PDB file of C-alpha atoms in Angstrom:
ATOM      1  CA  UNK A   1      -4.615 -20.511  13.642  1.00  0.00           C
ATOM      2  CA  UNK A   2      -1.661 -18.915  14.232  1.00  0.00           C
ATOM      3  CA  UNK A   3      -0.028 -20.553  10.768  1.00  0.00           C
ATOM      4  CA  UNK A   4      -2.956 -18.593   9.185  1.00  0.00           C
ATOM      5  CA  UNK A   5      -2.298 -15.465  10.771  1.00  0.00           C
ATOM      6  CA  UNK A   6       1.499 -15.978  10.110  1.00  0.00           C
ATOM      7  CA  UNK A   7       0.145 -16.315   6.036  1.00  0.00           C
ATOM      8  CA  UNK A   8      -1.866 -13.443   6.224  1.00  0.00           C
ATOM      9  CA  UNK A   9       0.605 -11.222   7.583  1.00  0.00           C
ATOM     10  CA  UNK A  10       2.895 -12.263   4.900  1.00  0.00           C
ATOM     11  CA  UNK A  11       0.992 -11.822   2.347  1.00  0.00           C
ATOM     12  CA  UNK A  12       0.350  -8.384   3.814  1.00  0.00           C
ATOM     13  CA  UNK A  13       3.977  -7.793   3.494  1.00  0.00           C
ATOM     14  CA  UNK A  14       3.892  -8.581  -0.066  1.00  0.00           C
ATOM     15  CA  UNK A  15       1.076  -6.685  -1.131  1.00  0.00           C
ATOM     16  CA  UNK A  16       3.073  -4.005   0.641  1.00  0.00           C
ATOM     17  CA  UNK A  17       6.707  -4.867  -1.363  1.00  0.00           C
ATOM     18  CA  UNK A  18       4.507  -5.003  -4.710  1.00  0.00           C
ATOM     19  CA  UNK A  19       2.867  -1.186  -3.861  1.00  0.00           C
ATOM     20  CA  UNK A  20       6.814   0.091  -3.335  1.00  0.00           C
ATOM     21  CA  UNK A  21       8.160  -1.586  -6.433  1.00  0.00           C
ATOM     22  CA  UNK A  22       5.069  -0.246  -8.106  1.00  0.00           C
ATOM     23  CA  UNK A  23       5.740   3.431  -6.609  1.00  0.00           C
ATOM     24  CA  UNK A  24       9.627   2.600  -7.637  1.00  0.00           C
ATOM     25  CA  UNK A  25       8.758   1.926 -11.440  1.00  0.00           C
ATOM     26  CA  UNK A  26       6.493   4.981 -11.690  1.00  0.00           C
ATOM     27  CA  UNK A  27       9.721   7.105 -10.509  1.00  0.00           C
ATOM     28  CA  UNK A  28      11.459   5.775 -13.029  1.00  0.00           C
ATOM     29  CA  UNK A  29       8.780   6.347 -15.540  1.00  0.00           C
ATOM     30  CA  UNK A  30       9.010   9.835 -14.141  1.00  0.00           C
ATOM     31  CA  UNK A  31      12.883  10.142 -14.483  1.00  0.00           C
ATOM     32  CA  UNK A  32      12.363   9.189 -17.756  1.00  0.00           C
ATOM     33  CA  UNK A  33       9.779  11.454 -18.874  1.00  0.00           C
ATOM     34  CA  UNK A  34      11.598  14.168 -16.716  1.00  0.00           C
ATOM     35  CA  UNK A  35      15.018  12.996 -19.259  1.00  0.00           C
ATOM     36  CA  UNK A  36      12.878  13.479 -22.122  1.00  0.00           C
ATOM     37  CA  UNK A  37      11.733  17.341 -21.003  1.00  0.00           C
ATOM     38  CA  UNK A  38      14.878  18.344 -20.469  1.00  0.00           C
ATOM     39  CA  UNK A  39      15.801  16.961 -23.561  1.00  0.00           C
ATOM     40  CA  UNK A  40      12.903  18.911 -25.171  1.00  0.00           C
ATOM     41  CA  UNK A  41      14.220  22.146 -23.233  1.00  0.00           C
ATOM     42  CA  UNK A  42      17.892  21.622 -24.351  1.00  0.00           C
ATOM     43  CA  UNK A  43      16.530  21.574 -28.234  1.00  0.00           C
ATOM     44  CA  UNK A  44      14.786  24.253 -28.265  1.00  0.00           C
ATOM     45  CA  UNK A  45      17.058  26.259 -26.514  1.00  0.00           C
ATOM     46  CA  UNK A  46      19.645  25.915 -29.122  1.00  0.00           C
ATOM     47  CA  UNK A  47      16.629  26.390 -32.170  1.00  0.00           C
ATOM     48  CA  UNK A  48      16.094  29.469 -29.867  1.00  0.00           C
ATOM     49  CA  UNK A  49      19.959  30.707 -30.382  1.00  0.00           C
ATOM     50  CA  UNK A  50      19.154  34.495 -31.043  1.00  0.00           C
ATOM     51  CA  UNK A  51      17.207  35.020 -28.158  1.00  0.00           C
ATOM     52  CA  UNK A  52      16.542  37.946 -26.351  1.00  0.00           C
ATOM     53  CA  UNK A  53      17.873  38.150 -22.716  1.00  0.00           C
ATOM     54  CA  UNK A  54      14.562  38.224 -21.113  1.00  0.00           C
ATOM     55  CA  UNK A  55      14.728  34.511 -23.144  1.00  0.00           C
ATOM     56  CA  UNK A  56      17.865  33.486 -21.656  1.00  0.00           C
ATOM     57  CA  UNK A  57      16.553  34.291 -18.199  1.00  0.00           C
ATOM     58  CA  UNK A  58      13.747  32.012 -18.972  1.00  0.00           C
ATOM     59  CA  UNK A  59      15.642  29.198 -19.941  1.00  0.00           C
ATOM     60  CA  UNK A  60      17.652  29.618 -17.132  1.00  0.00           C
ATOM     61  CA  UNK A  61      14.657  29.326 -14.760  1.00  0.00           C
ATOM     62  CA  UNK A  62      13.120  26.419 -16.523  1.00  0.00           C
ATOM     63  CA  UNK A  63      16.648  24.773 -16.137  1.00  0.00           C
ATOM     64  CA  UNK A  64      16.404  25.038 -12.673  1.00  0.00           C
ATOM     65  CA  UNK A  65      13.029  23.645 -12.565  1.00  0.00           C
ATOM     66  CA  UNK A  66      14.442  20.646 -14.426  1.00  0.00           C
ATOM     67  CA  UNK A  67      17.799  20.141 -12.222  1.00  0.00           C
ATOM     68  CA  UNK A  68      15.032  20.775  -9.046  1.00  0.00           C
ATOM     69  CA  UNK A  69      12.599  17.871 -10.567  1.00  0.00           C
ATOM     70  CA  UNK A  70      16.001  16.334 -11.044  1.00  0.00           C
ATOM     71  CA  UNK A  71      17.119  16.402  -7.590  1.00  0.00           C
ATOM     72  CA  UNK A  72      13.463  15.360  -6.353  1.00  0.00           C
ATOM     73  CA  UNK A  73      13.191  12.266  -8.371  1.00  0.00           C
ATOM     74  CA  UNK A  74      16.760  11.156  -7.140  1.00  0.00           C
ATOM     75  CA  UNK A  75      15.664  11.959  -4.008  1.00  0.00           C
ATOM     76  CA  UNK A  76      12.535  10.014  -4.461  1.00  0.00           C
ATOM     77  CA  UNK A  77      14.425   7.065  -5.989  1.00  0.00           C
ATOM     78  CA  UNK A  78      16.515   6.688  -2.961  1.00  0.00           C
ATOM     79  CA  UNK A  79      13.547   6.908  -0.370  1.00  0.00           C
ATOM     80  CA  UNK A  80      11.692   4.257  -2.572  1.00  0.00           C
ATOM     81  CA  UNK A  81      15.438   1.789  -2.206  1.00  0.00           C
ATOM     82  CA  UNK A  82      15.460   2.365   1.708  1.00  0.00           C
ATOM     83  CA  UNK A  83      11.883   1.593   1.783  1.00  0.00           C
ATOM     84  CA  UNK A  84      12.148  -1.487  -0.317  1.00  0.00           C
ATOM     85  CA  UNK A  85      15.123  -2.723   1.674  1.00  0.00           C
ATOM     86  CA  UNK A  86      13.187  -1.586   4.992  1.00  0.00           C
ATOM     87  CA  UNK A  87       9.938  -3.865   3.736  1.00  0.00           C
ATOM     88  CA  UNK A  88      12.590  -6.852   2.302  1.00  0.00           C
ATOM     89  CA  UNK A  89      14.195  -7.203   5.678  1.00  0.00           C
ATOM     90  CA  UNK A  90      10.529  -6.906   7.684  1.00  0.00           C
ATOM     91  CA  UNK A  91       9.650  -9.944   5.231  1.00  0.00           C
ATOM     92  CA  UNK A  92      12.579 -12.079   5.939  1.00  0.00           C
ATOM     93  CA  UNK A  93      12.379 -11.130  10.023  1.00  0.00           C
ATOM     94  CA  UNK A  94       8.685 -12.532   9.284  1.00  0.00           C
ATOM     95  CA  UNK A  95       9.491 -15.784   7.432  1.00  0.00           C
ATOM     96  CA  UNK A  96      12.513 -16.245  10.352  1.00  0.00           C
ATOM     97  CA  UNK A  97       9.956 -15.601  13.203  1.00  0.00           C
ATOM     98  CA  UNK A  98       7.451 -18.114  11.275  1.00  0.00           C
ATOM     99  CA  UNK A  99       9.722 -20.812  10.650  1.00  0.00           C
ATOM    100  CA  UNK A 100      11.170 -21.155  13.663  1.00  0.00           C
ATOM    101  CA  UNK A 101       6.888 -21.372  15.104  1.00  0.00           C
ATOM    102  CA  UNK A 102       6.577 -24.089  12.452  1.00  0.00           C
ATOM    103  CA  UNK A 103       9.375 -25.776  13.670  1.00  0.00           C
ATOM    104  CA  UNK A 104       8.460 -25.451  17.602  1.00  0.00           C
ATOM    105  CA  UNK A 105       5.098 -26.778  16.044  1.00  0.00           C
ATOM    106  CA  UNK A 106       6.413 -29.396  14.501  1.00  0.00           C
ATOM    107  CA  UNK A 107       8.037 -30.271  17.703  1.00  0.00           C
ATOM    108  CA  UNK A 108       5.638 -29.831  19.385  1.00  0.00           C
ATOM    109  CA  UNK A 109       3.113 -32.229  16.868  1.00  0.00           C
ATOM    110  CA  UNK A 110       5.940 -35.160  17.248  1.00  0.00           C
ATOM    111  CA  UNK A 111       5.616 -35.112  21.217  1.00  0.00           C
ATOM    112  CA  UNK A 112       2.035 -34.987  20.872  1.00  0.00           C
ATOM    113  CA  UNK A 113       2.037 -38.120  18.804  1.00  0.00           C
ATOM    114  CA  UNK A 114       4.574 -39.718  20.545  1.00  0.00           C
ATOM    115  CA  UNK A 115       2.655 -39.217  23.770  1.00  0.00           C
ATOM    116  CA  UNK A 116      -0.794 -40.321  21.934  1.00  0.00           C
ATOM    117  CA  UNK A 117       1.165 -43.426  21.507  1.00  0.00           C
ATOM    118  CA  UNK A 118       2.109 -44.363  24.755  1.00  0.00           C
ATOM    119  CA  UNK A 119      -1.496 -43.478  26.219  1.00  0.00           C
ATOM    120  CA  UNK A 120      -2.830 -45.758  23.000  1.00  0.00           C
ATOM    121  CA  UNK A 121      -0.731 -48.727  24.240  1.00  0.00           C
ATOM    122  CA  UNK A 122      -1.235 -48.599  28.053  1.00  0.00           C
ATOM    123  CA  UNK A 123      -4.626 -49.033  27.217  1.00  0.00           C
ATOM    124  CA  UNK A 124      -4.332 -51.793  25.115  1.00  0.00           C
ATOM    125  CA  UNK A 125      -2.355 -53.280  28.457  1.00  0.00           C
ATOM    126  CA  UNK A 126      -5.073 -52.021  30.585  1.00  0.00           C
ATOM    127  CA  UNK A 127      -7.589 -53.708  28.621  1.00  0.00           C
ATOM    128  CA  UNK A 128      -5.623 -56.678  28.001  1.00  0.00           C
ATOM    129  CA  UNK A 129      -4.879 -56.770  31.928  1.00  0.00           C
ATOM    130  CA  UNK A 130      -8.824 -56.169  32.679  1.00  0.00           C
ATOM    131  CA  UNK A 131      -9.859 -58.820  30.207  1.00  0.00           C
ATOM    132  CA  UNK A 132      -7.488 -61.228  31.716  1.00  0.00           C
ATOM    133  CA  UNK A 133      -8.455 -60.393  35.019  1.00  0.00           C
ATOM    134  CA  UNK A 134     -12.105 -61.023  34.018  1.00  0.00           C
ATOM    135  CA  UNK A 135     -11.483 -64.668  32.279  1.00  0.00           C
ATOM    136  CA  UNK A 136      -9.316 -65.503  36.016  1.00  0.00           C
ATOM    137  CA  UNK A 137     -12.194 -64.708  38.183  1.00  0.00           C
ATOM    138  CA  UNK A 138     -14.298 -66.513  35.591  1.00  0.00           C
ATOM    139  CA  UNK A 139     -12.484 -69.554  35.681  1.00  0.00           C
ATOM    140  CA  UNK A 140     -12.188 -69.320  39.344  1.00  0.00           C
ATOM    141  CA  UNK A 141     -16.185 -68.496  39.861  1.00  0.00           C
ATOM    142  CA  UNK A 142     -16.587 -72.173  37.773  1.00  0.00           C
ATOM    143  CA  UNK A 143     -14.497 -74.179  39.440  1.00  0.00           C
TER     144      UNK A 143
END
């Protein structure tokens, strides 16, 4: 039971490690596209070369945006890594803690049979004992 619950739980903690690598590759699908826009920006800025200040001022605001989105996906990126590294060492803990039940179990399983043994054989000499006991007093009832 408690193997099964052990399984469970770890295959808990991978569904969760496979929802933060998902989360991880759609920030980096959003760096990406993020890359792309301020690629976008940076071309039409220079098509845009006589533009009017008001333009400029525009630019300089959507630049901001970008460096902002910037600083956000970064940001993102690294909270994503600590939480990655957070859920890989809450795995490993896991397997550790379960391991070292299976082994205790294991243990645990060996003295068991060992023991199961022992009581298996002292009845055999019980029985043995009884059944000699029984042909003695049978042999002494006929003579």
């Amino acid at each position: 039971k408690q193997i099964k619950e052990l399984t469970c739980r770890v295959e808990e903690l991978e569904e969760e490690l496979e929802a933060e690598r998902q989360a991880r590759a759609k920030a980096e699908r959003q760096k990406g596209d993020l890359a792309r826009e301020l690629e976008e920006i940076g071309e039409r800025l220079a098509e845009a070369g006589g533009a009017t200040s008001a333009q400029i001022e525009l630019n300089k605001k959507r630049e901001s945006e970008v460096a902002k989105m910037r600083k956000d996906v970064e940001a993102s990126i690294i909270q994503n890594e600590a939480t990655i590294c957070s859920l890989k060492k809450r795995q490993q803990d896991a397997m550790s803690e379960m391991s070292e039940q299976i082994e205790q179990l294991s243990k645990m399983k060996a003295r068991i049979e060992k023991d199961k043994g022992q009581i298996i054989n002292e009845i055999a000499d019980v029985r043995s004992a009884t059944e000699e006991v029984c042909r003695s007093r049978a042999a002494v009832e006929k003579s």
